[in-house]
Amino acid sequence: MIEKYILDHSQPESELLSRLTREVNIGMLHPHMLSGHIQGRLLSMLVHMLQPRRVLELGTYVGYSAICMAEGLPEDGKIITIDIDDEIEDIARGYIAESPHADKIEMLVCDALEWLPTCNETFDLVFMDANKRHYIEYFEAVIDKVRPGGFILADNTLWGGKVVEKVASNDYQTQGLLRFNDYLKTVPGIEYFILPLRDGITFIRKK
């Protein structure tokens, strides 16, 4: 009930995002991977508020979150979004191309952990939403590329509540998130907290 109330009293999805949501929920195997309406509005609002000029997204999926973040970018802003799954590349590229902010989005299909050491850019905002078992590696690869005062958002850090349940020995995604959540407590020079929206989003600010 409360979720429906929130949806009914939040800015609706654009026609493009609504169409993308429908395609994912009808025709794709893992629709829960979509950022979704409210998280999309959060990402858009955050970018409007922070006004980053360089954004990095690790984990494009179908492009929903990249499109939402691009809404808030200044005219000279840019998002680099990376995904390793070339099987859904055409879907992501198709919807990104339809976005009125397509010129601000650069999509790469590659292994982010191989690409990051070759990247010489500095980012104002990073959105991590890729393979959960590698969150520590992503963080360590990207933290030096975030400007002081910049932000990293790590998605799914509550993982449907699995982080407070007994974890199966073969549940490597949950194990990775548990390691990451504990790891942040050991990292100097950051501030962080978990926002309990959907699967949880950890906000990290580099001092």
Short mmCIF file of C-alpha atoms in Angstrom, two decimals:
data_model
loop_
_atom_site.label_atom_id
_atom_site.label_comp_id
_atom_site.label_asym_id
_atom_site.label_seq_id
_atom_site.Cartn_x
_atom_site.Cartn_y
_atom_site.Cartn_z
CA MET A 1 0.00 0.00 0.00
CA ILE A 2 2.66 2.51 0.99
CA GLU A 3 4.70 1.74 -2.13
CA LYS A 4 1.69 2.44 -4.34
CA TYR A 5 1.07 5.69 -2.47
CA ILE A 6 4.70 6.72 -3.03
CA LEU A 7 4.45 5.92 -6.74
CA ASP A 8 1.14 7.80 -7.05
CA HIS A 9 2.63 10.88 -5.43
CA SER A 10 5.99 10.98 -7.20
CA GLN A 11 6.79 12.34 -10.63
CA PRO A 12 5.73 9.67 -13.16
CA GLU A 13 8.14 7.95 -15.49
CA SER A 14 8.64 9.44 -18.91
CA GLU A 15 7.07 7.59 -21.82
CA LEU A 16 10.52 6.26 -22.78
CA LEU A 17 11.30 4.93 -19.29
CA SER A 18 7.80 3.50 -18.93
CA ARG A 19 8.24 1.61 -22.19
CA LEU A 20 11.65 0.35 -21.07
CA THR A 21 10.22 -0.81 -17.73
CA ARG A 22 7.47 -2.71 -19.53
CA GLU A 23 9.90 -4.42 -21.92
CA VAL A 24 12.14 -5.52 -19.07
CA ASN A 25 9.28 -6.87 -16.95
CA ILE A 26 7.65 -8.74 -19.82
CA GLY A 27 10.57 -10.06 -21.78
CA MET A 28 13.72 -10.30 -19.65
CA LEU A 29 14.90 -12.90 -17.16
CA HIS A 30 16.00 -10.61 -14.33
CA PRO A 31 13.62 -7.62 -14.17
CA HIS A 32 14.63 -6.95 -10.54
CA MET A 33 17.94 -5.66 -11.90
CA LEU A 34 16.16 -2.57 -13.27
CA SER A 35 16.72 0.55 -11.15
CA GLY A 36 13.01 1.29 -11.37
CA HIS A 37 10.78 4.31 -10.99
CA ILE A 38 11.58 5.66 -7.51
CA GLN A 39 15.29 4.88 -7.60
CA GLY A 40 15.41 6.46 -11.04
CA ARG A 41 13.81 9.62 -9.69
CA LEU A 42 16.31 9.62 -6.81
CA LEU A 43 19.27 9.36 -9.20
CA SER A 44 17.89 12.10 -11.42
CA MET A 45 17.27 14.38 -8.44
CA LEU A 46 20.73 13.75 -6.98
CA VAL A 47 22.41 14.68 -10.25
CA HIS A 48 20.27 17.82 -10.48
CA MET A 49 21.34 18.70 -6.92
CA LEU A 50 25.05 17.82 -7.14
CA GLN A 51 25.57 19.02 -10.72
CA PRO A 52 28.45 16.64 -11.49
CA ARG A 53 30.18 17.08 -14.82
CA ARG A 54 31.69 13.62 -15.02
CA VAL A 55 29.73 10.54 -13.93
CA LEU A 56 30.80 6.91 -14.09
CA GLU A 57 28.32 4.05 -13.94
CA LEU A 58 29.50 0.47 -13.38
CA GLY A 59 26.68 -1.77 -14.59
CA THR A 60 24.52 -0.38 -17.40
CA TYR A 61 22.00 -3.23 -17.66
CA VAL A 62 19.37 -1.76 -20.05
CA GLY A 63 20.34 1.90 -19.62
CA TYR A 64 17.50 3.00 -17.29
CA SER A 65 19.70 4.53 -14.58
CA ALA A 66 22.06 6.15 -17.09
CA ILE A 67 19.09 7.84 -18.80
CA CYS A 68 17.80 9.05 -15.42
CA MET A 69 21.16 10.48 -14.35
CA ALA A 70 21.66 12.17 -17.72
CA GLU A 71 18.46 14.19 -17.12
CA GLY A 72 20.21 16.22 -14.44
CA LEU A 73 23.59 16.78 -16.08
CA PRO A 74 24.70 20.28 -17.05
CA GLU A 75 25.20 21.00 -20.75
CA ASP A 76 28.86 19.97 -20.63
CA GLY A 77 28.18 16.89 -18.49
CA LYS A 78 28.98 13.31 -19.47
CA ILE A 79 28.21 9.80 -18.22
CA ILE A 80 30.43 6.85 -19.03
CA THR A 81 28.42 3.69 -18.41
CA ILE A 82 30.06 0.26 -18.55
CA ASP A 83 28.64 -3.24 -18.78
CA ILE A 84 30.24 -6.57 -19.63
CA ASP A 85 27.04 -8.19 -20.98
CA ASP A 86 26.98 -7.78 -24.75
CA GLU A 87 23.77 -9.82 -25.05
CA ILE A 88 21.63 -6.87 -23.91
CA GLU A 89 23.81 -4.19 -25.47
CA ASP A 90 21.38 -3.53 -28.33
CA ILE A 91 18.48 -2.92 -25.92
CA ALA A 92 20.51 -0.47 -23.85
CA ARG A 93 21.92 1.38 -26.85
CA GLY A 94 18.48 1.59 -28.47
CA TYR A 95 16.81 3.24 -25.48
CA ILE A 96 19.80 5.48 -24.77
CA ALA A 97 19.68 6.68 -28.38
CA GLU A 98 16.01 7.65 -27.91
CA SER A 99 16.78 9.74 -24.84
CA PRO A 100 16.87 13.52 -25.34
CA HIS A 101 20.18 13.39 -23.43
CA ALA A 102 21.79 10.66 -25.52
CA ASP A 103 24.72 12.91 -26.45
CA LYS A 104 25.77 12.97 -22.78
CA ILE A 105 25.94 9.17 -22.44
CA GLU A 106 28.88 7.06 -23.59
CA MET A 107 28.31 3.31 -23.30
CA LEU A 108 31.20 0.86 -23.17
CA VAL A 109 30.93 -2.93 -23.29
CA CYS A 110 33.94 -4.32 -21.46
CA ASP A 111 35.23 -5.55 -18.11
CA ALA A 112 35.25 -2.49 -15.84
CA LEU A 113 38.14 -3.87 -13.77
CA GLU A 114 40.26 -4.08 -16.91
CA TRP A 115 39.14 -0.67 -18.21
CA LEU A 116 39.52 1.37 -15.02
CA PRO A 117 43.34 1.21 -14.84
CA THR A 118 43.46 2.69 -18.37
CA CYS A 119 41.10 5.58 -17.52
CA ASN A 120 42.68 8.96 -16.79
CA GLU A 121 39.46 10.85 -16.02
CA THR A 122 38.40 12.27 -12.66
CA PHE A 123 34.77 11.71 -11.68
CA ASP A 124 32.40 13.73 -9.53
CA LEU A 125 29.96 10.85 -9.07
CA VAL A 126 30.21 7.07 -9.45
CA PHE A 127 27.21 4.72 -9.42
CA MET A 128 28.23 1.11 -8.69
CA ASP A 129 25.65 -1.45 -9.77
CA ALA A 130 27.70 -4.27 -11.29
CA ASN A 131 28.73 -7.73 -10.02
CA LYS A 132 28.21 -7.64 -6.25
CA ARG A 133 31.00 -10.09 -5.48
CA HIS A 134 33.53 -7.56 -6.84
CA TYR A 135 32.34 -4.41 -5.06
CA ILE A 136 35.54 -4.07 -3.05
CA GLU A 137 37.63 -4.37 -6.22
CA TYR A 138 35.47 -1.77 -8.02
CA PHE A 139 35.75 0.60 -5.08
CA GLU A 140 39.52 0.24 -4.83
CA ALA A 141 39.88 0.73 -8.60
CA VAL A 142 37.77 3.87 -8.68
CA ILE A 143 38.31 5.74 -5.39
CA ASP A 144 41.48 7.49 -6.61
CA LYS A 145 39.58 8.64 -9.70
CA VAL A 146 36.93 10.42 -7.60
CA ARG A 147 37.63 14.06 -6.79
CA PRO A 148 37.74 15.16 -3.13
CA GLY A 149 34.16 15.94 -2.17
CA GLY A 150 32.87 13.55 -4.84
CA PHE A 151 30.44 10.69 -4.28
CA ILE A 152 30.18 6.97 -4.86
CA LEU A 153 26.75 5.35 -4.71
CA ALA A 154 26.82 1.57 -4.22
CA ASP A 155 23.53 -0.10 -5.12
CA ASN A 156 21.91 -3.22 -3.61
CA THR A 157 23.88 -3.15 -0.34
CA LEU A 158 20.94 -4.59 1.64
CA TRP A 159 20.28 -7.25 -1.05
CA GLY A 160 16.64 -7.91 -0.22
CA GLY A 161 17.48 -8.34 3.47
CA LYS A 162 19.86 -11.23 2.81
CA VAL A 163 22.67 -9.33 4.55
CA VAL A 164 21.04 -10.04 7.94
CA GLU A 165 20.15 -13.68 7.21
CA LYS A 166 22.19 -16.87 7.25
CA VAL A 167 24.16 -16.90 4.01
CA ALA A 168 24.46 -20.04 1.90
CA SER A 169 28.01 -21.18 1.14
CA ASN A 170 27.39 -20.76 -2.61
CA ASP A 171 25.68 -17.34 -2.36
CA TYR A 172 28.68 -15.40 -3.61
CA GLN A 173 26.76 -12.18 -4.35
CA THR A 174 25.56 -11.82 -0.73
CA GLN A 175 28.99 -12.77 0.57
CA GLY A 176 30.53 -10.07 -1.62
CA LEU A 177 28.12 -7.44 -0.31
CA LEU A 178 28.75 -8.45 3.29
CA ARG A 179 32.50 -8.10 2.73
CA PHE A 180 32.01 -4.71 1.08
CA ASN A 181 29.73 -3.34 3.80
CA ASP A 182 32.24 -4.38 6.47
CA TYR A 183 35.18 -3.17 4.40
CA LEU A 184 33.88 0.41 4.27
CA LYS A 185 34.31 0.63 8.04
CA THR A 186 38.07 0.23 7.54
CA VAL A 187 38.51 2.84 4.79
CA PRO A 188 39.97 6.19 5.91
CA GLY A 189 38.93 9.48 4.34
CA ILE A 190 35.30 8.69 3.56
CA GLU A 191 31.85 9.30 5.04
CA TYR A 192 29.08 6.83 4.31
CA PHE A 193 25.59 5.59 5.20
CA ILE A 194 23.03 3.15 3.80
CA LEU A 195 19.75 4.53 2.49
CA PRO A 196 17.13 1.74 2.86
CA LEU A 197 15.49 2.38 -0.51
CA ARG A 198 14.57 -0.79 -2.44
CA ASP A 199 17.65 -3.02 -2.04
CA GLY A 200 19.66 -0.36 -0.23
CA ILE A 201 21.99 2.30 -1.61
CA THR A 202 25.19 3.18 0.22
CA PHE A 203 26.16 6.85 -0.12
CA ILE A 204 29.92 7.40 0.14
CA ARG A 205 31.56 10.83 0.16
CA LYS A 206 35.28 11.16 -0.40
CA LYS A 207 36.69 13.75 1.97
#
